[in-house]
Each structure stands twice: as structure tokens, then as C-alpha cells.
Short mmCIF file of C-alpha atoms and ligand atoms in Angstrom, two decimals:
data_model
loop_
_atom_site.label_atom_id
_atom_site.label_comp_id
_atom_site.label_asym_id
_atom_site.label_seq_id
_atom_site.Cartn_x
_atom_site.Cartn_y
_atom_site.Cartn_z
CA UNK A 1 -5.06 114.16 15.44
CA UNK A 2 -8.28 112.77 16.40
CA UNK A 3 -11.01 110.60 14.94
CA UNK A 4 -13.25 112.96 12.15
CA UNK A 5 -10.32 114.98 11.73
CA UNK A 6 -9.71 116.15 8.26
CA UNK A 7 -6.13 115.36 7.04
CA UNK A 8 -4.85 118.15 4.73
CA UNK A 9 -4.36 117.18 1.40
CA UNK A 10 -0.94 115.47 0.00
CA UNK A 11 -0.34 118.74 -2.04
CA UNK A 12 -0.16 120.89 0.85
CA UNK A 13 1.34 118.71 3.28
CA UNK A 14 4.35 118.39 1.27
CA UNK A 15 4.63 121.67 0.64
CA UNK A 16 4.57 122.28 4.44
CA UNK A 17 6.97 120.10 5.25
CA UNK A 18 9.20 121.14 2.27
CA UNK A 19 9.39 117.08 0.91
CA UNK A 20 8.24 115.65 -2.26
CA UNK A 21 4.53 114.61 -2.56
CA UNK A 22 5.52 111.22 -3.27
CA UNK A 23 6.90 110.72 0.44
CA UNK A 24 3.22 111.68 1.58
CA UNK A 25 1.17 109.88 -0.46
CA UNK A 26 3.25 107.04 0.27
CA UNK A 27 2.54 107.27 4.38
CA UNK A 28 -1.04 108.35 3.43
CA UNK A 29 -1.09 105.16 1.25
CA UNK A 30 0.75 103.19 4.40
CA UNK A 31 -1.81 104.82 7.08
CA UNK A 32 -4.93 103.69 4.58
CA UNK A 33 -3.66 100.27 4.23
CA UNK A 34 -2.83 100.08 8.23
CA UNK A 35 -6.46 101.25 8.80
CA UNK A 36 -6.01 104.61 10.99
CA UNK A 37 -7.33 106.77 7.82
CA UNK A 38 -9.96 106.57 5.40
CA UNK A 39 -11.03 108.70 2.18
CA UNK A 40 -14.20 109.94 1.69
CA UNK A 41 -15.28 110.70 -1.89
CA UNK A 42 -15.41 114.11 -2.90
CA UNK A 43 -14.23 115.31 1.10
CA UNK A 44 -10.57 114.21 1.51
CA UNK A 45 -9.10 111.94 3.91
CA UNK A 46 -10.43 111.66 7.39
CA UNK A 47 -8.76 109.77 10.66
CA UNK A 48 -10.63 106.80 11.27
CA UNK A 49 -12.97 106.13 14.15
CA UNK A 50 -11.81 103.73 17.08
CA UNK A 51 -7.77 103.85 15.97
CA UNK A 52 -6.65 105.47 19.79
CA UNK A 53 -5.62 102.97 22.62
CA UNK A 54 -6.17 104.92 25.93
CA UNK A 55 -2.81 104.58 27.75
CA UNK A 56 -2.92 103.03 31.68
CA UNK A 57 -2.26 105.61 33.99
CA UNK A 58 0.90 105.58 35.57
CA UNK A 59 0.11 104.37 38.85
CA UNK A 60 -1.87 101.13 37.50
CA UNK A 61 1.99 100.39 36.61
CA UNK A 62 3.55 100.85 39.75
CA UNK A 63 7.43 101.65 39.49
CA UNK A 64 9.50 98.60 40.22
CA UNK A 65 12.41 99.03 42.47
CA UNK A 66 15.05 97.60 39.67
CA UNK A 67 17.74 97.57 42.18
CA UNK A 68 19.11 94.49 43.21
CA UNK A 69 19.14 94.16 47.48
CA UNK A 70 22.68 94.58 47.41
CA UNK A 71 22.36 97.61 45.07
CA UNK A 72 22.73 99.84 47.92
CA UNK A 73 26.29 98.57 48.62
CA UNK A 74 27.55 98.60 45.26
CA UNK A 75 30.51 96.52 44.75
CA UNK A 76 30.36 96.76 48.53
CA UNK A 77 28.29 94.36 50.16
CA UNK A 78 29.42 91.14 51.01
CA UNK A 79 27.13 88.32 50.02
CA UNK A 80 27.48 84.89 51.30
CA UNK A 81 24.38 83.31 49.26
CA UNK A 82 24.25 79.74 48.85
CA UNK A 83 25.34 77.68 46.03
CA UNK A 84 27.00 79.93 44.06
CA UNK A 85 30.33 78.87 42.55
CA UNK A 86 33.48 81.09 41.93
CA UNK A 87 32.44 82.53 39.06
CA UNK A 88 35.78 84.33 38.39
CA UNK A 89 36.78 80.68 38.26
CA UNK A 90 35.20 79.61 35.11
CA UNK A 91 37.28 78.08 32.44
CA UNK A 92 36.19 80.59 29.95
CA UNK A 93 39.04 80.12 27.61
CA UNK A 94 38.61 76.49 26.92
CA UNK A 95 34.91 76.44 26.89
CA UNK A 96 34.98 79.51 24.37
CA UNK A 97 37.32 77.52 22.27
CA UNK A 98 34.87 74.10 22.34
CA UNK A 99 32.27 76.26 21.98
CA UNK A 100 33.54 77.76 18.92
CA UNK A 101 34.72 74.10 17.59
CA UNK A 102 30.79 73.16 18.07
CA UNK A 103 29.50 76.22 16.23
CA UNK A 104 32.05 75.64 13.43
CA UNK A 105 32.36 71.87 13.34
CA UNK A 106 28.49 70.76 14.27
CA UNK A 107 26.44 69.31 11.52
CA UNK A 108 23.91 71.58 10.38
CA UNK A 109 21.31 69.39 11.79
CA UNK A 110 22.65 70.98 15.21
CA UNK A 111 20.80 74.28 14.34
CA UNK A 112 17.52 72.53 13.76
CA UNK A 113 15.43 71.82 16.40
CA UNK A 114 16.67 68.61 18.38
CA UNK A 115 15.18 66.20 20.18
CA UNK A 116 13.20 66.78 23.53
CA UNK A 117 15.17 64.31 25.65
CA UNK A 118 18.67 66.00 24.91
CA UNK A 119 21.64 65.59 22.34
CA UNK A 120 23.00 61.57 21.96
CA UNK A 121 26.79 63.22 22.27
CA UNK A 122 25.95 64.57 26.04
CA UNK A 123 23.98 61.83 26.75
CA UNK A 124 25.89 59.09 26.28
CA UNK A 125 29.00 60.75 27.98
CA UNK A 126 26.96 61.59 30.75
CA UNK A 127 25.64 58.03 31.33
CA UNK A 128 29.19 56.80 31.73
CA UNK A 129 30.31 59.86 33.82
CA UNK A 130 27.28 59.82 36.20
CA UNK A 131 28.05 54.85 36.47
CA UNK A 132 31.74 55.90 36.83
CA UNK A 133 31.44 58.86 39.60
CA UNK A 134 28.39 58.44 41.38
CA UNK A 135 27.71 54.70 40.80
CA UNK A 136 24.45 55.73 38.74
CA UNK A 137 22.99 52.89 37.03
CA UNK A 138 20.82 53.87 33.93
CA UNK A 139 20.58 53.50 30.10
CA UNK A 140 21.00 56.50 27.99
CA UNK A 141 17.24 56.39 27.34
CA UNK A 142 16.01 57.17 30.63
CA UNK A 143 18.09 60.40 31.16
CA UNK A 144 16.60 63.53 30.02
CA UNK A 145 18.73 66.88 29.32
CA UNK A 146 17.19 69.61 31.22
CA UNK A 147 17.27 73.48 31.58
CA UNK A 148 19.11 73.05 35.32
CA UNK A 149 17.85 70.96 38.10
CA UNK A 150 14.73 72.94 38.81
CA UNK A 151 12.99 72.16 34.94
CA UNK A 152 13.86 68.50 35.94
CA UNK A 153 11.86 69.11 39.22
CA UNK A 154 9.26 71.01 37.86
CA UNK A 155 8.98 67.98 35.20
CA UNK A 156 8.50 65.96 37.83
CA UNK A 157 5.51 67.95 39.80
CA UNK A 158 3.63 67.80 36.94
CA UNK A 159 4.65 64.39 35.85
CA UNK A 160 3.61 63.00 39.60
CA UNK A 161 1.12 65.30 41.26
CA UNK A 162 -2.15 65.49 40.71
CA UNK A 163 -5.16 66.33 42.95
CA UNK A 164 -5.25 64.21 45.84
CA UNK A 165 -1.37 63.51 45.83
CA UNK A 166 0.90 63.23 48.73
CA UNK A 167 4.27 63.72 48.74
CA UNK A 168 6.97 63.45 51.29
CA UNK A 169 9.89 66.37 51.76
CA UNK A 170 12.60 66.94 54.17
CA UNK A 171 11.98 70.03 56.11
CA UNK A 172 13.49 72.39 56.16
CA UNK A 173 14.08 72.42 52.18
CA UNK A 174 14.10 75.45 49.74
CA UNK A 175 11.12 77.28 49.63
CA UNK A 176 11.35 77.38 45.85
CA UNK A 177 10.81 73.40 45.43
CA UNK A 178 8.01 74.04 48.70
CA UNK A 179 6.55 75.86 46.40
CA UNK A 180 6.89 73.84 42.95
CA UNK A 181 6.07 71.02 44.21
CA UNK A 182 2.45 72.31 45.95
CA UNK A 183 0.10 71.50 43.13
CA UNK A 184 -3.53 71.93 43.56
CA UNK A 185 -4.94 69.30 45.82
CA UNK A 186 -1.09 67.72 46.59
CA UNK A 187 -0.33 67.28 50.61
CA UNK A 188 2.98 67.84 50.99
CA UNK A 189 4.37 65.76 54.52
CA UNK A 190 7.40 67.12 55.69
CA UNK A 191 9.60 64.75 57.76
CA UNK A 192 11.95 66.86 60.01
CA UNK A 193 16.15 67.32 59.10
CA UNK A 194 18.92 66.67 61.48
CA UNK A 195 22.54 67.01 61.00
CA UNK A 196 22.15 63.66 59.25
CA UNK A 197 19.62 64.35 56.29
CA UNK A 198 16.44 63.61 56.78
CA UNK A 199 15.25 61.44 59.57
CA UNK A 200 13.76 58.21 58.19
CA UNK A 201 12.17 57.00 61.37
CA UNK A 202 9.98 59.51 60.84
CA UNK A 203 8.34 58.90 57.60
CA UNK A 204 4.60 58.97 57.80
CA UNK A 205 3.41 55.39 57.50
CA UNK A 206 -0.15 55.77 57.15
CA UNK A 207 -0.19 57.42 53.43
CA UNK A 208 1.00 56.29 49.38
CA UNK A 209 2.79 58.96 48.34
CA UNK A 210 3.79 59.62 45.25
CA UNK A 211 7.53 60.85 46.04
CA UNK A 212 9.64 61.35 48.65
CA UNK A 213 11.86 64.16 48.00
CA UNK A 214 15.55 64.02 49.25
CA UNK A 215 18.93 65.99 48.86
CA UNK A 216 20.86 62.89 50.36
CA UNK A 217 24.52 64.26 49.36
CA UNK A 218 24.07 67.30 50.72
CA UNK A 219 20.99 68.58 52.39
CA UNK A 220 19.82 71.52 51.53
CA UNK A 221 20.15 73.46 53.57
CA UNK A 222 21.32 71.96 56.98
CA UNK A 223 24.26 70.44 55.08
CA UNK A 224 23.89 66.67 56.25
CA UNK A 225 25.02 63.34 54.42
CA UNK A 226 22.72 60.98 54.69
CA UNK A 227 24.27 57.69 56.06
CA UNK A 228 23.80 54.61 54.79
CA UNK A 229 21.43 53.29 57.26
CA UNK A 230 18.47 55.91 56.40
CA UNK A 231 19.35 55.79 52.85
CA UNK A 232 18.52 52.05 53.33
CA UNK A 233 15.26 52.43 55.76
CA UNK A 234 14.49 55.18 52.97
CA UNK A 235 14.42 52.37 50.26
CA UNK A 236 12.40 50.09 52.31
CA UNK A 237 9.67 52.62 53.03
CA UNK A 238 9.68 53.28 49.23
CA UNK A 239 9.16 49.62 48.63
CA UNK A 240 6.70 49.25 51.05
CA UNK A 241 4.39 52.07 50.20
CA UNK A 242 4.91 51.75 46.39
CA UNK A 243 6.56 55.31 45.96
CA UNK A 244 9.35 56.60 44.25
CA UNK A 245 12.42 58.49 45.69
CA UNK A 246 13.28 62.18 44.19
CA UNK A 247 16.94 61.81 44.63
CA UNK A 248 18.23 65.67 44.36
CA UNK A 249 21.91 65.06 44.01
CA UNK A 250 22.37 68.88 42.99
CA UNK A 251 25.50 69.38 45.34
CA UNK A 252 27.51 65.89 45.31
CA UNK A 253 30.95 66.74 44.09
CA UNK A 254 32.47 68.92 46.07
CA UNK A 255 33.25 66.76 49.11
CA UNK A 256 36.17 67.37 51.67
CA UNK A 257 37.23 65.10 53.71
CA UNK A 258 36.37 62.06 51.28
CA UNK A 259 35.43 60.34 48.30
CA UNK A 260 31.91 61.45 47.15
CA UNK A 261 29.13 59.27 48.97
CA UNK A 262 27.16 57.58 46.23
CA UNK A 263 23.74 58.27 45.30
CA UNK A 264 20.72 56.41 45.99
CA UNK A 265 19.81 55.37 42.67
CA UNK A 266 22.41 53.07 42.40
CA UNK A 267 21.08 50.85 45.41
CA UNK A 268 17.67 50.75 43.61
CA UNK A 269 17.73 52.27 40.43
CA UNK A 270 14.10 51.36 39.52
CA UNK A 271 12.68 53.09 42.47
CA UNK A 272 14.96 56.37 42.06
CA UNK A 273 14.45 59.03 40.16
CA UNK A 274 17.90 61.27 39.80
CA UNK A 275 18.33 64.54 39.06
CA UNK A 276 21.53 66.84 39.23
CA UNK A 277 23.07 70.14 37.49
CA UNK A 278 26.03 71.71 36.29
CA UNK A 279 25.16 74.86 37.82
CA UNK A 280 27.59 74.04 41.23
CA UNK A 281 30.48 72.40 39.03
CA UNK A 282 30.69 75.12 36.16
CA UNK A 283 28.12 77.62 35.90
CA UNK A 284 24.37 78.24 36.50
CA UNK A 285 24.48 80.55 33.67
CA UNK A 286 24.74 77.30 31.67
CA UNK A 287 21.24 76.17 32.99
CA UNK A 288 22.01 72.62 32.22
CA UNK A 289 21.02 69.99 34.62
CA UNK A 290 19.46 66.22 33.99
CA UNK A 291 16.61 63.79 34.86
CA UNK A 292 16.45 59.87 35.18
CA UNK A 293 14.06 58.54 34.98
CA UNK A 294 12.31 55.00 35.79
CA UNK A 295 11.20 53.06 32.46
CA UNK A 296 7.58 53.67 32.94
CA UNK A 297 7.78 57.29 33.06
CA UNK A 298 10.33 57.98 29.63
CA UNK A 299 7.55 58.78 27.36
CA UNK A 300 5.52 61.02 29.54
CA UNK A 301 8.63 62.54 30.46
CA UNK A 302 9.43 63.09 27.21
CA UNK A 303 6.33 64.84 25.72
CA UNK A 304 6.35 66.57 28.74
CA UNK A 305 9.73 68.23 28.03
CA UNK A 306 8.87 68.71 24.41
CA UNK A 307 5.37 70.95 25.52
CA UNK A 308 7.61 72.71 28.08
CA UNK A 309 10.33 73.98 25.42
CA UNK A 310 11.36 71.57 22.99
CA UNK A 311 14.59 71.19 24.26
CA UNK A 312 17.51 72.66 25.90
CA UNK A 313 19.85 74.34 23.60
CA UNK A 314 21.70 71.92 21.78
CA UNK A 315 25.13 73.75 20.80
CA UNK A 316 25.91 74.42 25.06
CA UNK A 317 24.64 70.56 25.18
CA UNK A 318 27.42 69.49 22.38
CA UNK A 319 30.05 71.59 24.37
CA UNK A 320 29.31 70.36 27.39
CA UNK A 321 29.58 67.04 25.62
CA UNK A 322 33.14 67.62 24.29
CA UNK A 323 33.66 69.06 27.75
CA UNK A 324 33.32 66.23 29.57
CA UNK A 325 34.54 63.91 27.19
CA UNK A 326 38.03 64.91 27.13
CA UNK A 327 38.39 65.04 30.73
CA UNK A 328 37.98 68.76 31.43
CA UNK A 329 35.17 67.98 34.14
CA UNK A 330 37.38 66.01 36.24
CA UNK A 331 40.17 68.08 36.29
CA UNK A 332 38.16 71.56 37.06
CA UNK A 333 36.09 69.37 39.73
CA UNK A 334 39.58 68.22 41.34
CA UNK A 335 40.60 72.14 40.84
CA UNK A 336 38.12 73.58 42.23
CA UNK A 337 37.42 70.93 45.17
CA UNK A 338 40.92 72.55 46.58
CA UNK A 339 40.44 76.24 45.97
CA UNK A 340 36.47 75.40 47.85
CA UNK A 341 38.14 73.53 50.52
CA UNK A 342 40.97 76.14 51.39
CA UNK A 343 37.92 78.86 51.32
CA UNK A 344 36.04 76.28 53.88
CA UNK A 345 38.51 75.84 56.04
CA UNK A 346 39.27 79.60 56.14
CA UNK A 347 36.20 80.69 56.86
CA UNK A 348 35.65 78.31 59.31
CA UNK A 349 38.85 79.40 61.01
CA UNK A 350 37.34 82.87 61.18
CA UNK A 351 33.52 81.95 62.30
CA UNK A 352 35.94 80.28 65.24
CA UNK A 353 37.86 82.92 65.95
CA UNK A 354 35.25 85.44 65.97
CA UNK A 355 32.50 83.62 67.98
CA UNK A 356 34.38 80.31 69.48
CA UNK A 357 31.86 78.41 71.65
CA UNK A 358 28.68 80.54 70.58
CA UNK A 359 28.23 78.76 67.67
CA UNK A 360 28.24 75.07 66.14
CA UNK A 361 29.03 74.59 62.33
CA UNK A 362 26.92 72.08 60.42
CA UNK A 363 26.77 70.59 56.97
CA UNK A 364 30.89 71.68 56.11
CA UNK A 365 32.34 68.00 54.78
CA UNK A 366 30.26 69.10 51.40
CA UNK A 367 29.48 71.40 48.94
CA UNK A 368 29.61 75.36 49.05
CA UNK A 369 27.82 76.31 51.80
CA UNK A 370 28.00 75.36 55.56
CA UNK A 371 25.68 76.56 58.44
CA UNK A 372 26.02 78.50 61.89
CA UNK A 373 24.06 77.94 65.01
CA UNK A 374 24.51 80.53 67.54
CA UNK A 375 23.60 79.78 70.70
CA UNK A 376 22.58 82.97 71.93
CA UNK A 377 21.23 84.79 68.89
CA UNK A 378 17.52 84.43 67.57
CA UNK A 379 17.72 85.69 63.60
CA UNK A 380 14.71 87.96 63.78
CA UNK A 381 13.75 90.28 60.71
CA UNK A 382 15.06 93.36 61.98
CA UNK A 383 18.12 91.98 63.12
CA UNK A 384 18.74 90.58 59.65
CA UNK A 385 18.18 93.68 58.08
CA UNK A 386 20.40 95.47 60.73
CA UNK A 387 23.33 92.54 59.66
CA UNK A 388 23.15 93.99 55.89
CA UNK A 389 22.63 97.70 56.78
CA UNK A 390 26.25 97.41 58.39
CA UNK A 391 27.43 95.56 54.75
CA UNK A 392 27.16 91.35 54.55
CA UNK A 393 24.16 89.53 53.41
CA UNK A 394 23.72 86.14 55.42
CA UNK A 395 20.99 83.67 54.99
CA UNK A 396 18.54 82.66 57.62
CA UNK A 397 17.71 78.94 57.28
CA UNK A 398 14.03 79.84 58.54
CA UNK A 399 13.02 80.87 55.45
CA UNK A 400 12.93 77.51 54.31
CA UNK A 401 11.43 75.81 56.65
CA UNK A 402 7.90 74.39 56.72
CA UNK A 403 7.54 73.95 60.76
CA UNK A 404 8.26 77.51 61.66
CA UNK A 405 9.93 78.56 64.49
CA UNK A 406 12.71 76.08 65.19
CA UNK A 407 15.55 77.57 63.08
CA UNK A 408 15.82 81.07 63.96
CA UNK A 409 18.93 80.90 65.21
CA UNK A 410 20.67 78.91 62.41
CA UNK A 411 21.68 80.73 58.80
CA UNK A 412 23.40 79.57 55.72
CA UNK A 413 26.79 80.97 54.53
CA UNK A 414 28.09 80.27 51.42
CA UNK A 415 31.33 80.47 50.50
CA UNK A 416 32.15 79.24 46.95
CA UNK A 417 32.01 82.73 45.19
CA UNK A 418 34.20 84.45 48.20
CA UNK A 419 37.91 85.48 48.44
CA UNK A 420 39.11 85.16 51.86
CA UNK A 421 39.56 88.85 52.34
CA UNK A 422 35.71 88.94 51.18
CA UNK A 423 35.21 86.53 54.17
CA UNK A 424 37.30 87.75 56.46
CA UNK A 425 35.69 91.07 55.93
CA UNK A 426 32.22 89.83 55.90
CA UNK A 427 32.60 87.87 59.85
CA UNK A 428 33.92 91.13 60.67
CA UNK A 429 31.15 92.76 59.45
CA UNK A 430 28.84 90.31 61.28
CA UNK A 431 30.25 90.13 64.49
CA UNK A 432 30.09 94.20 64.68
CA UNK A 433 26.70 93.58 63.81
CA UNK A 434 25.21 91.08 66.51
CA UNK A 435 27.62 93.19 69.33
CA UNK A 436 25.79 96.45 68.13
CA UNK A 437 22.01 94.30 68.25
CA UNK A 438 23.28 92.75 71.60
CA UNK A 439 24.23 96.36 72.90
CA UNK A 440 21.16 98.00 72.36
CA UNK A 441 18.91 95.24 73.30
CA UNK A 442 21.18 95.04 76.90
CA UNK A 443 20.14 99.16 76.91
CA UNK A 444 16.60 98.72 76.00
C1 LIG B 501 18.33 71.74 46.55
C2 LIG B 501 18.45 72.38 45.20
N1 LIG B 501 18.08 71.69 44.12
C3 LIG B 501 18.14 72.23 42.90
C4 LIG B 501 18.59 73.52 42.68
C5 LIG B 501 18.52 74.10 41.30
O1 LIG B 501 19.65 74.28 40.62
P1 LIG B 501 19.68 74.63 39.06
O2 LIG B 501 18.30 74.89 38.54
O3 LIG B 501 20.53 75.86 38.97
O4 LIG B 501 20.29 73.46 38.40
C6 LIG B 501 19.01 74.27 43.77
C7 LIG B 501 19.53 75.63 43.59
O5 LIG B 501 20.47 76.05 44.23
C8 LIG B 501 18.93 73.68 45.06
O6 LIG B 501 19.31 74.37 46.15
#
């Protein structure tokens, strides 16, 4: 009906629509009271004037394409992305069953809201776990719970950057923390990666930045470990220019050939800031991750959590808690550090097989990813697109880098959520692919 329009009275309505009068002066009472009619004495009921919202036309809402990338392959497609663990892997049995001893056994101040900084259970633990396997030296206080590593480093873009900023990142790095950490007016500097982690003799010496960014376990993506001596010129240059380091130790448990390195905080834990995640080691479902920080930053770090979102859920906190507490962490790290390594080794076995001296393998003694550099392959667009038209998804390491044009023929592969008939399948797959490019470029 439209505005003016005479409604016809209850009486006939009802008897129109064969239901008691009641039920329609009820909805003409409901309609009255909602606004969208109005009486008028002696006339009846009218519709009211300005109660229709034109709809947007269907094209100012253009369709999105729902479909995932790898929609087209169904169950198909073989995807090597990057830091995903096995997710068939996950000890869903025991964390249902702490999960359920939380829910049933937490005090009901657990279901209020809880502090910004995170729950004292997981926090306490956490403190010991981080001193006793990554030689992290910190007081409860300064760690903050947060929802995975990339809250803790969007915490710390807003906590450090402001207009005029500069901060210092190893290139290339993912383009997602490029992009968080750009804040109006902030320079970012990127220093240039080699197999080694960043390369400290390279730091720009005539700014104060506020940061420098690393991913010294594991760079992301090239794979390196940074060695002792840079971690140590990296400290220095810190010192000298007044900055803080970012340490990113998001991918620092999963190493191969030896004992995890340590982190960097624990050479200089008042110049570090440390931030890691449970997203590699159980689940990023979880979204749980954490932030330490330096005493002078714990109450701005705090309040800033609190305006972002309060906190992170407390009842996956209090599992996680129990979860680490009674030693399930360490034995499904030690687990799973066998079932990565056998998947590493496997598919390095196959890149070798497949493409012997065309490529070189970087960034394998660590974590769930490693990368390929073919010596005779450029990873253009097309190409790349070709590579998943014939069924595998691989990475180009391009993508993240800030100096373009000096990693087109590297990509990522990652491994962690991969059988080895998935790999062995998904080389296959590749190989086919770059002989088929190679082929038609020869014919061309
Ligand atoms: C270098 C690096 N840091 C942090 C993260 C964020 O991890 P999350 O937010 O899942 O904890 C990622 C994601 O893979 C990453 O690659």
C-alpha cells in the first residue's frame, strides 16, 4: 500500500481474511504504535507519509564472487599456502574435554567480562613456558593476551606510529604487516633479506625509528635464522638510535635439525618487544597469540587492548591455560615437529627429484614452509595462473616484497597441512605446468 492509502476497516478485513477482529486490531494497533499508520477522525485509518525506504538497485550491490580461488577445484586443488598447520592433526578430543572442564568448572566470574591484558591462569603459565623454551625474560605484567599475532601487531602500529614515524622492516615481509604497519605520515625503511634474515649492515643509520620489525626465527618468508652476529649488530643499532626491536617470533618451534634458536628478547629484554601465536602450534582458529611488552608501554598497551575489544575470550584463554599446564603443548609440539619434518624432508625429496639442479631450497631447518628458486623460471602472472589452472596453488614470494622485481623467480610452499600423496601430486602437477609454459614459450 502506499502513503494516503485508506486501510479498510478492522470489521471487514477480518472478515476477508476469515480471522477474528481481534488479530487485526491488534496489527492495526502494532502498525499505529510502529508509526507506518495513522487514524484520522471520522475517515478511518490512513498509511502514513514518508514510511517507504527506496531499495538500492541491484547493480549499486555488485554480486560478490563467494567462491573461494580454489572453489573451482573442489576438494581438488592442491594448496601449498604458508603457515598452515595439519589441521586434521588437532587434538580435538583432549581440548574438547578441557574445554568442557573450563565451561563446567570456571568460576562464574569467567563469564563476565575479564580483564584487557588476558586471564592470570594463561598468563602466568605462559611466562614460565615462553623463560623455559625460548629464554624469554619478562614478568607476567608486561605480557598481554591477544586475538593472534596480528592484534598484537596492530597494537603495536597504533601504540608506536604516529605522523612523522619511521620504522624499519625486513623486505621482503608479508604484505599484510606492509600494510598495518603504514600509518598516515609513517616511512617505512625496508632493509633487504638474505638467506640469513635480515641484513644488519644495512640498517639505515641516518634516522630514529621507532621499531625495527624482525621475524628472526624464521623469516617470513625467505625462511632464514638469523645468526647470532646480526641479532647482536641488531641490538647495538637499537641502542644506538634509541629504538625498539619488534621481535615476531610467530614460527619458532618447529625447528629440524636443532634445538630452537632463542629469541632476541632475552639478550635485551628492555629493548624487545615479543610477540608470538598459537596459530602454527595448534590452531589459527584459536586466534590466540601474545604481546610483551617493555615497562613503559603496559598501560597504553593496556587501554589500548581494552578500546580494541575488551579482551580475548577468556574460556579458550583458561583452556589453553590448563593446556599448557599439564604438559600437552610440549608433547603435541614434539609430535608434530616429527610428522612436519617427515613431510619436509619428503617434499624436498620430490622438488629434487623433479627439478634437481634448477632450483635451490631456502628457509627448510624451520617452520612449515620452505622456498624454491628456479633458476630458469621468472613467476609471471599468467604463468601463475596457468600453475593453478592445471590444479596446485603455489605462492610467489613477490607479492611480498617492497623492492619489486628481484623475487620473481622464488615462491613459497608450505607444507604443514599436506599428506605426501597431496605433495607428491602437487610437484607433479607443477612440473607439468612449467614444461607446458616452457613448451609454448620455445613455440612462440
Ligand atoms: C610473519 C607473520 N606474523 C604473524 C602472523 C599472524 O598470525 P596470527 O594472527 O594467526 O597469530 C603471520 C601469519 O601467518 C605471519 O606470517
Amino acid at each position: 500500500m502506499h502513503s494516503g492509502e485508506r486501510l479498510p476497516s478492522t470489521r471487514d478485513l477480518a472478515a476477508s481474511l476469515r480471522v477474528s477482529r481481534n488479530i487485526v486490531v491488534e496489527a492495526y494497533e502494532q502498525l499505529l504504535a510502529e508509526g507506518y499508520i495513522e487514524g484520522r477522525h471520522g475517515s478511518g485509518t490512513f498509511v502514513s507519509e514518508g514510511t517507504y525506504l527506496e531499495g538500492l538497485a541491484d547493480e549499486k550491490f555488485p554480486s560478490i564472487d563467494m567462491r573461494s580461488d580454489s572453489s573451482r577445484y573442489e576438494t581438488e586443488l592442491i594448496d601449498f599456502r604458508p603457515g598452515i598447520p595439519a589441521l586434521n592433526l588437532f587434538p580435538r578430543k583432549l581440548w574438547g574435554q578441557l574445554a568442557e572442564y573450563t565451561y563446567i568448572n570456571g568460576p562464574d566470574a569467567a563469564f563476565g567480562y575479564g580483564k584487557p591484558e588476558g586471564c592470570e591462569e594463561l598468563r602466568s603459565v605462559l611466562t614460565r613456558y615462553l623463560r623455559r623454551t625460548r629464554g624469554v625474560i619478562c614478568e607476567q605484567e608486561q605480557l598481554i593476551i591477544t586475538t593472534g599475532a596480528t592484534q598484537a601487531l596492530s597494537l603495536i602500529a597504533k601504540l608506536m606510529l604516529a605522523d612523522g614515524s619511521d620504522a624499519v622492516i625486513e623486505d621482503p615481509i608479508t604484505h599484510e604487516i606492509q600494510t598495518m604497519f603504514s600509518m598516515p605520515g609513517t616511512t617505512l625503511y625496508p632493509v633487504p633479506v638474505d638467506h640469513q634474515g635480515m641484513q644488519t649492515q644495512l640498517l639505515p643509520l641516518d634516522i630514529q625509528p621507532s621499531f625495527v620489525y624482525v621475524t628472526p626465527s624464521h623469516q617470513y618468508p625467505l625462511g632464514g635464522v638469523l645468526p647470532i652476529q646480526r641479532r647482536v649488530q641488531l641490538i647495538q643499532y637499537a641502542r644506538s638510535t634509541g629504538c625498539y626491536i619488534v621481535e615476531d617470533d610467530y614460527d619458532s618451534e618447529f625447528r629440524y635439525e636443532s634445538a630452537p634458536v632463542s629469541s632476541l628478547q632475552g639478550l635485551d629484554p628492555d629493548r624487545v618487544i615479543y610477540i608470538g601465536t598459537f596459530s602454527k602450534i595448534l590452531s589459527p582458529a584459536l586466534r590466540m597469540g601474545y604481546l610483551i611488552l617493555p615497562q613503559s608501554l603496559i598501560a597504553r598497551g593496556r587501554n589500548l587492548k581494552r578500546l580494541t575489544d575488551l579482551h580475548t575470550p577468556s574460556m579458550e584463554q583458561l583452556t589453553l591455560a590448563r593446556f599448557i599446564d599439564e604438559g600437552y603443548l610440549d608433547r603435541h609440539i614434539a609430535k608434530m615437529r616429527k610428522i612436519y619434518r617427515k613431510r619436509r624432508d619428503f617434499l624436498i625429496a620430490t622438488l629434487m627429484a623433479s627439478f634437481a639442479d634448477r632450483i635451490t631450497i631456502m628457509g627448510h631447518s624451520t617452520g612449515l614452509h620452505l622456498v624454491v628458486e628456479f633458476t630458469d623460471v621468472v613467476f609471471t602472472p599468467s604463468l601463475l595462473d596457468a600453475i593453478e589452472q592445471n590444479g596446485v596453488k603455489i605462492y610467489p614470494v613477490e607479492v611480498h616484497a617492497m623492492n619489486k622485481g628481484k623475487q620473481n623467480h622464488r615462491i613459497i610452499l608450505g607444507y604443514g597441512n599436506l599428506t605426501e600423496a597431496e605433495v607428491a601430486k602437487g610437484i607433479q602437477r607443477l612440473a607439468a605446468a612449467l614444461s607446458q609454459a616452457a613448451r609454448t614459450s620455445s613455440t612462440a
